[in-house]
mmCIF file of C-alpha atoms in Angstrom:
data_model
loop_
_atom_site.group_PDB
_atom_site.id
_atom_site.type_symbol
_atom_site.label_atom_id
_atom_site.label_comp_id
_atom_site.label_asym_id
_atom_site.label_seq_id
_atom_site.Cartn_x
_atom_site.Cartn_y
_atom_site.Cartn_z
ATOM 1 C CA MET A 1 15.482 -8.515 -14.716
ATOM 2 C CA LYS A 2 18.699 -8.522 -12.664
ATOM 3 C CA HIS A 3 18.599 -9.898 -9.309
ATOM 4 C CA GLN A 4 21.636 -8.872 -7.103
ATOM 5 C CA THR A 5 22.490 -10.253 -3.754
ATOM 6 C CA PHE A 6 25.697 -9.863 -1.870
ATOM 7 C CA GLN A 7 28.135 -12.138 0.183
ATOM 8 C CA GLU A 8 29.018 -9.628 2.631
ATOM 9 C CA THR A 9 25.243 -9.300 3.782
ATOM 10 C CA ASP A 10 25.916 -9.613 7.259
ATOM 11 C CA GLU A 11 28.077 -6.416 7.800
ATOM 12 C CA ALA A 12 25.715 -4.410 5.335
ATOM 13 C CA ALA A 13 22.620 -5.720 7.087
ATOM 14 C CA HIS A 14 24.170 -4.724 10.616
ATOM 15 C CA TRP A 15 24.897 -1.398 9.466
ATOM 16 C CA ALA A 16 21.325 -0.804 7.825
ATOM 17 C CA ALA A 17 19.843 -1.595 11.393
ATOM 18 C CA SER A 18 22.311 0.502 13.327
ATOM 19 C CA SER A 19 23.645 3.377 11.186
ATOM 20 C CA VAL A 20 22.325 6.155 13.375
ATOM 21 C CA PRO A 21 24.336 6.406 16.869
ATOM 22 C CA GLU A 22 22.222 5.098 19.675
ATOM 23 C CA HIS A 23 21.674 8.435 21.413
ATOM 24 C CA HIS A 24 20.164 9.724 18.196
ATOM 25 C CA SER A 25 17.927 6.646 17.549
ATOM 26 C CA ALA A 26 14.641 5.462 18.822
ATOM 27 C CA ARG A 27 16.494 2.288 20.114
ATOM 28 C CA SER A 28 17.719 4.571 22.947
ATOM 29 C CA ILE A 29 14.211 5.192 24.207
ATOM 30 C CA LYS A 30 14.117 3.413 27.758
ATOM 31 C CA GLU A 31 11.041 4.950 29.346
ATOM 32 C CA PRO A 32 8.459 4.986 26.517
ATOM 33 C CA TRP A 33 5.498 5.300 29.076
ATOM 34 C CA VAL A 34 6.568 8.973 29.112
ATOM 35 C CA ALA A 35 4.467 9.574 26.195
ATOM 36 C CA VAL A 36 1.365 9.297 28.308
ATOM 37 C CA SER A 37 2.127 12.672 29.757
ATOM 38 C CA ILE A 38 0.692 14.021 26.508
ATOM 39 C CA PHE A 39 -2.765 13.141 27.689
ATOM 40 C CA ILE A 40 -2.143 14.237 31.161
ATOM 41 C CA VAL A 41 -0.972 17.708 30.033
ATOM 42 C CA ALA A 42 -4.005 17.914 27.696
ATOM 43 C CA ALA A 43 -6.302 17.124 30.760
ATOM 44 C CA LEU A 44 -4.910 19.840 32.818
ATOM 45 C CA PRO A 45 -7.748 22.421 32.046
ATOM 46 C CA LEU A 46 -10.414 19.975 33.512
ATOM 47 C CA ILE A 47 -8.421 20.138 36.887
ATOM 48 C CA TRP A 48 -7.047 23.668 36.780
ATOM 49 C CA GLU A 49 -9.063 25.971 34.466
ATOM 50 C CA PRO A 50 -6.228 28.588 33.921
ATOM 51 C CA ALA A 51 -4.233 25.690 32.250
ATOM 52 C CA ALA A 52 -6.632 26.198 29.284
ATOM 53 C CA TRP A 53 -5.386 29.775 28.854
ATOM 54 C CA LEU A 54 -1.601 28.601 28.969
ATOM 55 C CA LEU A 55 -2.228 26.085 26.391
ATOM 56 C CA ALA A 56 -4.262 28.451 24.152
ATOM 57 C CA PRO A 57 -1.220 30.159 22.441
ATOM 58 C CA LEU A 58 0.076 26.574 21.533
ATOM 59 C CA PHE A 59 -3.249 25.782 19.761
ATOM 60 C CA ALA A 60 -3.085 29.302 17.992
ATOM 61 C CA SER A 61 0.229 28.623 16.642
ATOM 62 C CA MET A 62 -1.088 25.654 14.955
ATOM 63 C CA LEU A 63 -3.749 27.500 13.215
ATOM 64 C CA LEU A 64 -0.971 30.042 12.142
ATOM 65 C CA LEU A 65 0.903 27.198 10.602
ATOM 66 C CA ARG A 66 -2.127 26.128 8.453
ATOM 67 C CA LEU A 67 -2.464 29.875 7.118
ATOM 68 C CA GLY A 68 -0.167 28.843 4.379
ATOM 69 C CA ALA A 69 -2.909 27.034 2.779
ATOM 70 C CA PHE A 70 -4.528 30.450 1.901
ATOM 71 C CA VAL A 71 -1.381 31.287 -0.551
ATOM 72 C CA ALA A 72 -1.178 29.775 -3.879
ATOM 73 C CA TRP A 73 2.472 28.955 -3.726
ATOM 74 C CA ARG A 74 4.656 28.693 -6.923
ATOM 75 C CA ASP A 75 8.087 27.197 -7.589
ATOM 76 C CA HIS A 76 11.148 29.099 -7.848
ATOM 77 C CA HIS A 77 12.380 29.329 -11.315
ATOM 78 C CA ASN A 78 15.861 27.508 -10.882
ATOM 79 C CA PRO A 79 17.815 27.324 -14.097
ATOM 80 C CA GLU A 80 19.057 23.764 -15.200
ATOM 81 C CA PRO A 81 22.449 22.737 -14.042
ATOM 82 C CA ASP A 82 25.506 22.486 -16.348
ATOM 83 C CA ARG A 83 25.738 18.815 -15.392
ATOM 84 C CA TRP A 84 23.044 16.847 -13.886
ATOM 85 C CA PRO A 85 23.993 15.111 -10.598
ATOM 86 C CA SER A 86 23.576 11.305 -10.835
ATOM 87 C CA LEU A 87 20.309 10.107 -9.357
ATOM 88 C CA THR A 88 19.270 6.971 -7.475
ATOM 89 C CA ILE A 89 15.653 5.924 -7.119
ATOM 90 C CA LEU A 90 15.084 3.453 -4.149
ATOM 91 C CA LEU A 91 11.757 1.812 -4.252
ATOM 92 C CA PRO A 92 11.123 -0.289 -1.004
ATOM 93 C CA VAL A 93 8.220 -2.774 -1.489
ATOM 94 C CA TYR A 94 6.978 -5.490 0.614
ATOM 95 C CA ARG A 95 4.368 -7.820 -0.257
ATOM 96 C CA GLU A 96 2.774 -5.551 -2.968
ATOM 97 C CA PRO A 97 2.895 -7.640 -6.144
ATOM 98 C CA SER A 98 -0.374 -5.964 -7.489
ATOM 99 C CA VAL A 99 1.190 -2.529 -7.733
ATOM 100 C CA ILE A 100 4.386 -3.593 -9.497
ATOM 101 C CA PRO A 101 3.229 -3.025 -13.219
ATOM 102 C CA GLU A 102 1.879 0.387 -12.512
ATOM 103 C CA LEU A 103 5.150 1.236 -10.546
ATOM 104 C CA ALA A 104 7.191 0.225 -13.507
ATOM 105 C CA ARG A 105 5.227 2.366 -15.830
ATOM 106 C CA ALA A 106 5.564 5.283 -13.502
ATOM 107 C CA MET A 107 9.488 4.909 -13.310
ATOM 108 C CA ARG A 108 9.598 4.756 -17.217
ATOM 109 C CA ALA A 109 7.756 8.136 -17.341
ATOM 110 C CA LEU A 110 10.319 9.863 -15.325
ATOM 111 C CA ASP A 111 12.435 12.502 -17.194
ATOM 112 C CA TYR A 112 15.981 12.453 -15.918
ATOM 113 C CA PRO A 113 19.176 11.491 -17.554
ATOM 114 C CA SER A 114 20.137 7.899 -16.605
ATOM 115 C CA PRO A 115 18.626 7.390 -13.318
ATOM 116 C CA GLU A 116 19.591 4.381 -11.188
ATOM 117 C CA ILE A 117 16.435 2.524 -10.223
ATOM 118 C CA VAL A 118 16.453 -0.078 -7.707
ATOM 119 C CA LEU A 119 13.615 -2.001 -6.309
ATOM 120 C CA LEU A 120 14.312 -3.148 -2.717
ATOM 121 C CA VAL A 121 12.515 -6.423 -1.901
ATOM 122 C CA GLU A 122 12.820 -8.375 1.366
ATOM 123 C CA ALA A 123 14.227 -11.818 1.067
ATOM 124 C CA ASP A 124 10.841 -13.433 2.522
ATOM 125 C CA ASP A 125 8.712 -11.526 0.204
ATOM 126 C CA ARG A 126 8.123 -14.371 -2.294
ATOM 127 C CA GLU A 127 4.616 -12.740 -3.514
ATOM 128 C CA THR A 128 6.402 -9.686 -4.963
ATOM 129 C CA ARG A 129 9.409 -11.566 -6.228
ATOM 130 C CA ALA A 130 7.286 -14.068 -8.160
ATOM 131 C CA VAL A 131 5.907 -11.226 -10.396
ATOM 132 C CA LEU A 132 9.169 -9.611 -11.233
ATOM 133 C CA ASP A 133 9.955 -11.511 -14.483
ATOM 134 C CA PHE A 134 9.143 -8.385 -16.569
ATOM 135 C CA TRP A 135 10.511 -5.749 -14.129
ATOM 136 C CA PRO A 136 12.832 -3.834 -16.197
ATOM 137 C CA TYR A 137 15.093 -2.267 -13.462
ATOM 138 C CA ARG A 138 17.567 -3.609 -10.861
ATOM 139 C CA VAL A 139 16.312 -5.597 -8.159
ATOM 140 C CA LEU A 140 18.114 -5.791 -4.677
ATOM 141 C CA VAL A 141 17.094 -8.372 -2.178
ATOM 142 C CA VAL A 142 17.417 -7.182 1.457
ATOM 143 C CA PRO A 143 18.436 -9.938 3.866
ATOM 144 C CA ASP A 144 16.244 -11.053 6.819
ATOM 145 C CA GLY A 145 16.837 -9.065 9.944
ATOM 146 C CA LYS A 146 15.213 -6.925 12.567
ATOM 147 C CA PRO A 147 13.597 -4.513 12.807
ATOM 148 C CA ARG A 148 11.718 -5.224 9.659
ATOM 149 C CA THR A 149 11.218 -1.634 8.785
ATOM 150 C CA LYS A 150 11.184 0.503 5.521
ATOM 151 C CA PRO A 151 14.284 2.538 6.725
ATOM 152 C CA ARG A 152 16.255 -0.414 7.330
ATOM 153 C CA ALA A 153 15.688 -1.732 3.801
ATOM 154 C CA VAL A 154 16.492 1.902 2.382
ATOM 155 C CA ASN A 155 19.680 1.910 4.240
ATOM 156 C CA TYR A 156 20.614 -1.369 2.749
ATOM 157 C CA GLY A 157 20.008 0.003 -0.663
ATOM 158 C CA LEU A 158 22.047 3.113 0.162
ATOM 159 C CA LEU A 159 25.112 0.878 0.412
ATOM 160 C CA HIS A 160 24.679 -0.770 -2.979
ATOM 161 C CA THR A 161 23.948 2.423 -5.093
ATOM 162 C CA ARG A 162 26.000 5.355 -6.181
ATOM 163 C CA GLY A 163 23.941 8.359 -7.133
ATOM 164 C CA ASP A 164 24.879 11.970 -5.806
ATOM 165 C CA VAL A 165 21.164 12.489 -5.111
ATOM 166 C CA VAL A 166 18.792 9.742 -3.580
ATOM 167 C CA VAL A 167 15.013 9.851 -3.726
ATOM 168 C CA ILE A 168 12.480 7.339 -2.218
ATOM 169 C CA PHE A 169 9.243 6.362 -3.714
ATOM 170 C CA ASP A 170 6.790 4.205 -2.084
ATOM 171 C CA ALA A 171 5.181 1.254 -4.187
ATOM 172 C CA GLU A 172 1.935 2.997 -4.984
ATOM 173 C CA ASP A 173 3.647 6.583 -5.903
ATOM 174 C CA ARG A 174 3.036 8.185 -9.200
ATOM 175 C CA PRO A 175 5.509 11.050 -9.448
ATOM 176 C CA ALA A 176 4.958 13.776 -12.154
ATOM 177 C CA PRO A 177 7.526 13.004 -14.953
ATOM 178 C CA ASP A 178 9.324 16.269 -14.689
ATOM 179 C CA GLN A 179 9.560 16.057 -10.883
ATOM 180 C CA PRO A 180 13.261 14.798 -10.680
ATOM 181 C CA ARG A 181 14.629 17.628 -12.815
ATOM 182 C CA ARG A 182 12.541 20.376 -10.915
ATOM 183 C CA ALA A 183 13.720 18.967 -7.555
ATOM 184 C CA VAL A 184 17.361 18.434 -8.434
ATOM 185 C CA ALA A 185 17.609 21.998 -9.943
ATOM 186 C CA ARG A 186 16.002 23.278 -6.915
ATOM 187 C CA MET A 187 18.736 21.361 -4.880
ATOM 188 C CA VAL A 188 21.674 22.450 -6.969
ATOM 189 C CA ALA A 189 20.703 26.215 -6.576
ATOM 190 C CA ASP A 190 21.339 26.115 -2.977
ATOM 191 C CA PRO A 191 24.780 24.618 -2.006
ATOM 192 C CA ASP A 192 23.520 24.284 1.676
ATOM 193 C CA CYS A 193 20.429 22.409 0.808
ATOM 194 C CA ALA A 194 20.182 18.756 1.815
ATOM 195 C CA VAL A 195 16.615 17.866 0.719
ATOM 196 C CA VAL A 196 13.942 18.971 -1.435
ATOM 197 C CA GLN A 197 10.283 17.638 -0.745
ATOM 198 C CA ALA A 198 7.847 17.416 -3.628
ATOM 199 C CA VAL A 199 4.161 17.525 -3.110
ATOM 200 C CA LEU A 200 2.174 14.363 -2.085
ATOM 201 C CA ALA A 201 -1.498 14.426 -3.168
ATOM 202 C CA CYS A 202 -4.079 11.910 -3.437
ATOM 203 C CA ASP A 203 -4.939 11.135 -7.098
ATOM 204 C CA HIS A 204 -8.429 9.511 -6.605
ATOM 205 C CA ASP A 205 -11.745 9.841 -5.051
ATOM 206 C CA GLY A 206 -13.230 7.439 -2.558
ATOM 207 C CA PRO A 207 -15.077 7.156 0.829
ATOM 208 C CA LEU A 208 -15.171 10.229 3.037
ATOM 209 C CA ILE A 209 -12.010 9.149 4.972
ATOM 210 C CA ALA A 210 -9.949 9.010 1.895
ATOM 211 C CA ARG A 211 -11.251 12.579 0.983
ATOM 212 C CA LEU A 212 -10.434 14.052 4.213
ATOM 213 C CA TRP A 213 -6.901 12.540 4.049
ATOM 214 C CA ALA A 214 -6.553 14.176 0.836
ATOM 215 C CA LEU A 215 -7.671 17.512 2.124
ATOM 216 C CA GLU A 216 -5.186 17.180 4.834
ATOM 217 C CA TYR A 217 -2.372 16.519 2.378
ATOM 218 C CA ALA A 218 -3.259 19.507 0.379
ATOM 219 C CA VAL A 219 -2.927 21.820 3.504
ATOM 220 C CA LEU A 220 0.255 20.275 4.427
ATOM 221 C CA PHE A 221 2.094 19.917 1.093
ATOM 222 C CA ARG A 222 0.706 22.687 -0.736
ATOM 223 C CA GLY A 223 0.394 25.096 2.160
ATOM 224 C CA VAL A 224 2.195 24.373 5.453
ATOM 225 C CA LEU A 225 5.612 23.168 3.926
ATOM 226 C CA PRO A 226 5.943 25.848 1.193
ATOM 227 C CA MET A 227 5.248 28.327 3.901
ATOM 228 C CA LEU A 228 8.071 26.902 6.064
ATOM 229 C CA ASP A 229 10.389 26.873 3.199
ATOM 230 C CA TRP A 230 9.469 30.615 2.455
ATOM 231 C CA LEU A 231 10.354 31.372 6.021
ATOM 232 C CA GLY A 232 13.816 29.427 5.844
ATOM 233 C CA LEU A 233 12.598 26.929 8.364
ATOM 234 C CA PRO A 234 13.081 23.247 8.284
ATOM 235 C CA PHE A 235 10.001 21.030 8.223
ATOM 236 C CA LEU A 236 9.197 17.416 8.737
ATOM 237 C CA LEU A 237 9.706 15.265 5.684
ATOM 238 C CA GLY A 238 6.911 13.509 3.916
ATOM 239 C CA GLY A 239 8.301 9.862 3.991
ATOM 240 C CA THR A 240 8.383 9.644 0.031
ATOM 241 C CA SER A 241 9.348 11.874 -2.876
ATOM 242 C CA GLN A 242 12.161 13.592 -0.840
ATOM 243 C CA TYR A 243 15.366 14.251 -2.804
ATOM 244 C CA LEU A 244 18.354 13.849 -0.638
ATOM 245 C CA ARG A 245 21.920 14.823 -0.941
ATOM 246 C CA ARG A 246 23.840 11.498 -0.476
ATOM 247 C CA ASP A 247 26.781 13.054 1.154
ATOM 248 C CA ALA A 248 24.492 14.734 3.747
ATOM 249 C CA LEU A 249 22.286 11.687 4.313
ATOM 250 C CA MET A 250 25.341 9.537 4.903
ATOM 251 C CA GLU A 251 26.958 12.266 7.242
ATOM 252 C CA VAL A 252 23.938 12.080 9.716
ATOM 253 C CA GLY A 253 23.813 8.423 9.706
ATOM 254 C CA ALA A 254 21.338 7.876 7.129
ATOM 255 C CA PHE A 255 17.755 6.546 8.248
ATOM 256 C CA ASP A 256 16.976 5.281 11.705
ATOM 257 C CA ALA A 257 15.660 1.768 11.285
ATOM 258 C CA HIS A 258 14.016 1.790 14.793
ATOM 259 C CA ASN A 259 12.026 4.828 14.010
ATOM 260 C CA VAL A 260 8.707 4.019 12.475
ATOM 261 C CA THR A 261 8.666 7.706 10.960
ATOM 262 C CA GLU A 262 12.217 7.711 9.743
ATOM 263 C CA ASP A 263 11.441 10.821 7.695
ATOM 264 C CA ALA A 264 10.647 12.986 10.844
ATOM 265 C CA ASP A 265 13.497 11.810 12.602
ATOM 266 C CA LEU A 266 15.910 12.395 9.631
ATOM 267 C CA SER A 267 14.527 16.156 9.407
ATOM 268 C CA LEU A 268 15.803 16.878 12.798
ATOM 269 C CA ARG A 269 19.320 15.491 12.198
ATOM 270 C CA LEU A 270 19.577 17.265 8.915
ATOM 271 C CA ALA A 271 18.296 20.566 10.303
ATOM 272 C CA ARG A 272 21.526 21.133 12.321
ATOM 273 C CA ASN A 273 23.719 21.934 9.205
ATOM 274 C CA TYR A 274 21.445 22.101 6.078
ATOM 275 C CA THR A 275 18.503 23.954 4.547
ATOM 276 C CA PHE A 276 15.248 22.335 3.285
ATOM 277 C CA HIS A 277 13.214 23.364 0.270
ATOM 278 C CA THR A 278 10.063 22.289 -1.582
ATOM 279 C CA VAL A 279 8.989 21.877 -5.125
ATOM 280 C CA MET A 280 5.360 22.106 -6.236
ATOM 281 C CA SER A 281 5.611 19.064 -8.588
ATOM 282 C CA ALA A 282 3.206 16.295 -7.277
ATOM 283 C CA THR A 283 3.487 12.645 -6.612
ATOM 284 C CA GLY A 284 -0.003 10.777 -6.822
ATOM 285 C CA GLU A 285 -0.759 8.882 -3.626
ATOM 286 C CA GLU A 286 -3.107 6.218 -2.778
ATOM 287 C CA ALA A 287 -5.192 7.260 0.248
ATOM 288 C CA PRO A 288 -6.707 4.763 2.975
ATOM 289 C CA VAL A 289 -10.086 3.818 2.051
ATOM 290 C CA THR A 290 -11.464 2.447 5.373
ATOM 291 C CA VAL A 291 -11.435 3.930 8.751
ATOM 292 C CA THR A 292 -9.485 0.749 10.081
ATOM 293 C CA SER A 293 -6.622 1.334 7.545
ATOM 294 C CA TRP A 294 -6.560 4.909 8.273
ATOM 295 C CA VAL A 295 -6.089 4.370 12.053
ATOM 296 C CA LYS A 296 -3.506 1.681 11.402
ATOM 297 C CA GLN A 297 -1.464 4.046 9.245
ATOM 298 C CA ARG A 298 -1.924 7.154 11.373
ATOM 299 C CA SER A 299 -1.221 5.454 14.620
ATOM 300 C CA ARG A 300 2.333 4.253 13.079
ATOM 301 C CA TRP A 301 2.912 8.115 12.223
ATOM 302 C CA LEU A 302 1.923 9.341 15.626
ATOM 303 C CA LYS A 303 4.141 6.670 17.369
ATOM 304 C CA GLY A 304 7.134 7.763 15.361
ATOM 305 C CA PHE A 305 6.403 11.282 16.296
ATOM 306 C CA CYS A 306 6.405 10.420 19.802
ATOM 307 C CA GLN A 307 9.731 8.506 19.183
ATOM 308 C CA THR A 308 11.085 11.531 17.554
ATOM 309 C CA THR A 309 9.990 13.993 20.138
ATOM 310 C CA MET A 310 11.570 11.815 22.825
ATOM 311 C CA VAL A 311 14.964 11.265 21.044
ATOM 312 C CA HIS A 312 15.675 14.810 20.076
ATOM 313 C CA TRP A 313 13.976 16.693 22.974
ATOM 314 C CA ASN A 314 17.399 17.943 24.165
ATOM 315 C CA ASP A 315 18.835 18.516 20.820
ATOM 316 C CA ASP A 316 21.191 21.381 20.338
ATOM 317 C CA LEU A 317 19.224 23.037 17.196
ATOM 318 C CA PRO A 318 19.215 26.693 16.331
ATOM 319 C CA TRP A 319 16.293 28.403 18.049
ATOM 320 C CA ARG A 320 14.245 28.957 14.795
ATOM 321 C CA ALA A 321 14.675 25.296 13.889
ATOM 322 C CA ARG A 322 13.848 24.237 17.394
ATOM 323 C CA LEU A 323 10.631 26.482 17.395
ATOM 324 C CA ALA A 324 9.663 25.077 14.133
ATOM 325 C CA PHE A 325 9.801 21.307 15.029
ATOM 326 C CA ALA A 326 8.246 22.202 18.400
ATOM 327 C CA LEU A 327 5.131 23.144 16.618
ATOM 328 C CA GLN A 328 5.321 20.240 14.241
ATOM 329 C CA LEU A 329 6.086 17.445 16.870
ATOM 330 C CA PRO A 330 5.107 18.091 20.658
ATOM 331 C CA VAL A 331 2.698 20.791 19.971
ATOM 332 C CA GLN A 332 0.728 18.989 17.295
ATOM 333 C CA LEU A 333 0.595 15.878 19.360
ATOM 334 C CA LEU A 334 -0.755 18.017 22.318
ATOM 335 C CA CYS A 335 -3.388 19.556 20.050
ATOM 336 C CA ILE A 336 -4.473 16.065 19.052
ATOM 337 C CA ALA A 337 -4.664 14.859 22.687
ATOM 338 C CA SER A 338 -6.788 17.848 23.590
ATOM 339 C CA HIS A 339 -9.634 17.463 21.103
ATOM 340 C CA PRO A 340 -11.799 15.500 23.629
ATOM 341 C CA ILE A 341 -11.066 18.094 26.309
ATOM 342 C CA GLY A 342 -11.968 20.956 24.045
ATOM 343 C CA LEU A 343 -15.415 19.412 23.060
ATOM 344 C CA ALA A 344 -16.099 18.694 26.661
ATOM 345 C CA VAL A 345 -15.540 22.408 27.477
ATOM 346 C CA MET A 346 -17.711 23.518 24.581
ATOM 347 C CA ILE A 347 -20.446 21.207 25.857
ATOM 348 C CA SER A 348 -20.481 22.115 29.482
ATOM 349 C CA ASN A 349 -19.993 25.849 29.347
ATOM 350 C CA PRO A 350 -21.021 26.805 25.582
ATOM 351 C CA ASP A 351 -21.113 30.533 26.600
ATOM 352 C CA GLY A 352 -17.783 30.639 28.252
ATOM 353 C CA PRO A 353 -14.704 32.358 26.675
ATOM 354 C CA LEU A 354 -12.879 29.129 26.112
ATOM 355 C CA ALA A 355 -15.859 27.571 24.299
ATOM 356 C CA VAL A 356 -15.881 30.577 22.063
ATOM 357 C CA MET A 357 -12.128 30.456 21.485
ATOM 358 C CA LEU A 358 -12.404 26.667 20.720
ATOM 359 C CA PHE A 359 -15.366 27.309 18.357
ATOM 360 C CA VAL A 360 -13.396 30.019 16.431
ATOM 361 C CA GLY A 361 -10.533 27.508 16.270
ATOM 362 C CA TYR A 362 -12.636 24.758 14.600
ATOM 363 C CA ALA A 363 -14.189 27.266 12.356
ATOM 364 C CA LEU A 364 -10.924 28.499 11.099
ATOM 365 C CA THR A 365 -9.540 25.122 10.597
ATOM 366 C CA ILE A 366 -12.795 24.178 8.573
ATOM 367 C CA ILE A 367 -12.219 27.323 6.403
ATOM 368 C CA THR A 368 -8.508 26.345 5.765
ATOM 369 C CA PHE A 369 -9.693 22.881 4.576
ATOM 370 C CA MET A 370 -12.336 24.451 2.409
ATOM 371 C CA VAL A 371 -9.838 26.435 0.598
ATOM 372 C CA ALA A 372 -7.604 23.688 0.311
ATOM 373 C CA ALA A 373 -10.552 21.709 -1.242
ATOM 374 C CA TYR A 374 -11.264 24.488 -3.664
ATOM 375 C CA ARG A 375 -7.875 24.870 -4.877
ATOM 376 C CA SER A 376 -7.300 20.958 -5.399
ATOM 377 C CA GLY A 377 -10.752 20.827 -7.329
ATOM 378 C CA ARG A 378 -12.356 18.789 -4.295
ATOM 379 C CA SER A 379 -15.772 19.101 -2.520
ATOM 380 C CA VAL A 380 -15.801 21.963 -0.221
ATOM 381 C CA ARG A 381 -18.560 20.257 1.890
ATOM 382 C CA ASP A 382 -16.178 17.584 2.914
ATOM 383 C CA ALA A 383 -14.328 20.181 5.169
ATOM 384 C CA MET A 384 -17.151 20.402 7.293
ATOM 385 C CA ALA A 385 -16.415 16.978 8.715
ATOM 386 C CA MET A 386 -12.885 17.899 10.023
ATOM 387 C CA PRO A 387 -13.784 18.104 13.630
ATOM 388 C CA VAL A 388 -14.734 14.414 13.518
ATOM 389 C CA TYR A 389 -11.617 13.764 11.635
ATOM 390 C CA CYS A 390 -9.764 15.435 14.235
ATOM 391 C CA CYS A 391 -11.378 13.156 16.942
ATOM 392 C CA LEU A 392 -10.213 10.134 14.986
ATOM 393 C CA HIS A 393 -6.600 11.297 15.457
ATOM 394 C CA VAL A 394 -7.252 10.889 19.180
ATOM 395 C CA VAL A 395 -7.923 7.263 18.691
ATOM 396 C CA ALA A 396 -4.795 6.910 16.636
ATOM 397 C CA LEU A 397 -2.666 8.626 19.191
ATOM 398 C CA MET A 398 -3.901 6.638 22.106
ATOM 399 C CA ILE A 399 -3.070 3.336 19.995
ATOM 400 C CA ALA A 400 0.051 4.804 19.130
ATOM 401 C CA VAL A 401 1.203 5.677 22.933
ATOM 402 C CA VAL A 402 0.305 1.865 23.719
ATOM 403 C CA GLU A 403 2.296 0.577 21.073
ATOM 404 C CA LEU A 404 5.297 2.820 21.743
ATOM 405 C CA ILE A 405 5.396 0.999 25.185
ATOM 406 C CA VAL A 406 4.495 -2.776 24.015
ATOM 407 C CA ALA A 407 5.818 -2.829 20.534
ATOM 408 C CA PRO A 408 7.883 0.360 19.628
ATOM 409 C CA SER A 409 9.295 -1.190 16.215
ATOM 410 C CA LEU A 410 6.015 -2.569 15.028
ATOM 411 C CA TRP A 411 5.342 -1.341 11.495
ATOM 412 C CA ARG A 412 1.690 -1.156 10.559
ATOM 413 C CA LYS A 413 2.184 -1.459 6.943
ATOM 414 C CA THR A 414 -0.525 0.166 4.648
ATOM 415 C CA THR A 415 -1.989 -1.861 1.860
ATOM 416 C CA HIS A 416 -2.066 -0.489 -1.586
ATOM 417 C CA GLY A 417 -3.968 -1.427 -4.774
ATOM 418 C CA LEU A 418 -7.368 -1.464 -3.148
ATOM 419 C CA ILE A 419 -9.131 1.289 -5.172
ATOM 420 C CA HIS A 420 -9.163 2.258 -8.928
ATOM 421 C CA ARG A 421 -7.041 5.203 -9.508
ATOM 422 C CA PRO A 422 -7.226 7.150 -12.859
ATOM 423 C CA ALA A 423 -4.351 7.870 -14.966
ATOM 424 C CA ALA A 424 -3.433 11.177 -13.321
ATOM 425 C CA ARG A 425 -5.125 13.586 -10.845
ATOM 426 C CA VAL A 426 -2.542 15.411 -8.904
#
């Protein structure tokens, strides 16, 4: 094991925390309470019924996005480049000693010429550092500092690595061995490409909440994102298994250490000048196995979506990119906030046209998730619970809005290693 620390840590740590200009960073948000307006807009139909018809096209657009799940997307056949770009793999971990052996096995299985593999460990993470005696790759100790977030650690790692292409994996990730070659070949085939997103897929069974999470990922990564790629539109990155061109990444200031969904924020900054692609090679992921852990994870994601929306609301993006991100950020947040209102309308006036429209929307959502379940070899019956799952999102969004006001940089970390995972199921 090779531990590496640096004397010039102060300057590097400062850049890691402030690499993105303030006007493009979540630290620029001065009025976080504005996020409450999501619920105010969602409640308008209760006050003024025509508002429901004004919001209906937005909800329909979300259903159209999910139609990508009905297509069995396949990879482009990109030839291997004459020279493979150098690849850096960054592995940010924090207090996860139990997953280190499996992470090492997953890294050893990767098929790519001489990748630079670096484990990023926080300075106060004694639990993880205590089990690294047999870690076969480089270890970089991230100095103490604020905010204590994953993007800050990754930024610090960027300063001390050299690969032309950078990919980030989470501690529990199990990427397919051929994934780096397939993703990099896809990137090299398009000179304007800044990022290639691989599929994220739950690789285990578990309680209903974990199975619904798995179906949601199947719709998103095997349906929605490939469709947006096919349409030539940018999309929100998945937080892990995204292969990034280093020069493009550094040009936009790397990751915003103050945004708790740094992947979503980076997507908007890259979309100004670069294209996005997907590759249908999967990374096995560990799903939350309790409702509590799911809510903690999802509330962080939704808080980051609120941050990203507020920071980039007035960005000068091409109209197609602006439309794509509008559907994936503010419209998605509004749809989540509207679930209780929609259920109230269905119960109070079940024969009305709005109730019929909402019923059709829920039915199409269930059918979409049934298709995803069938294609991924999971129980089709689980999709019937999607309306309840949608309502759980409301709880997570309420927590997200409160946290955005009182604790904007709080990173509710997901605990891994809590469930048995088979060798591979992606």
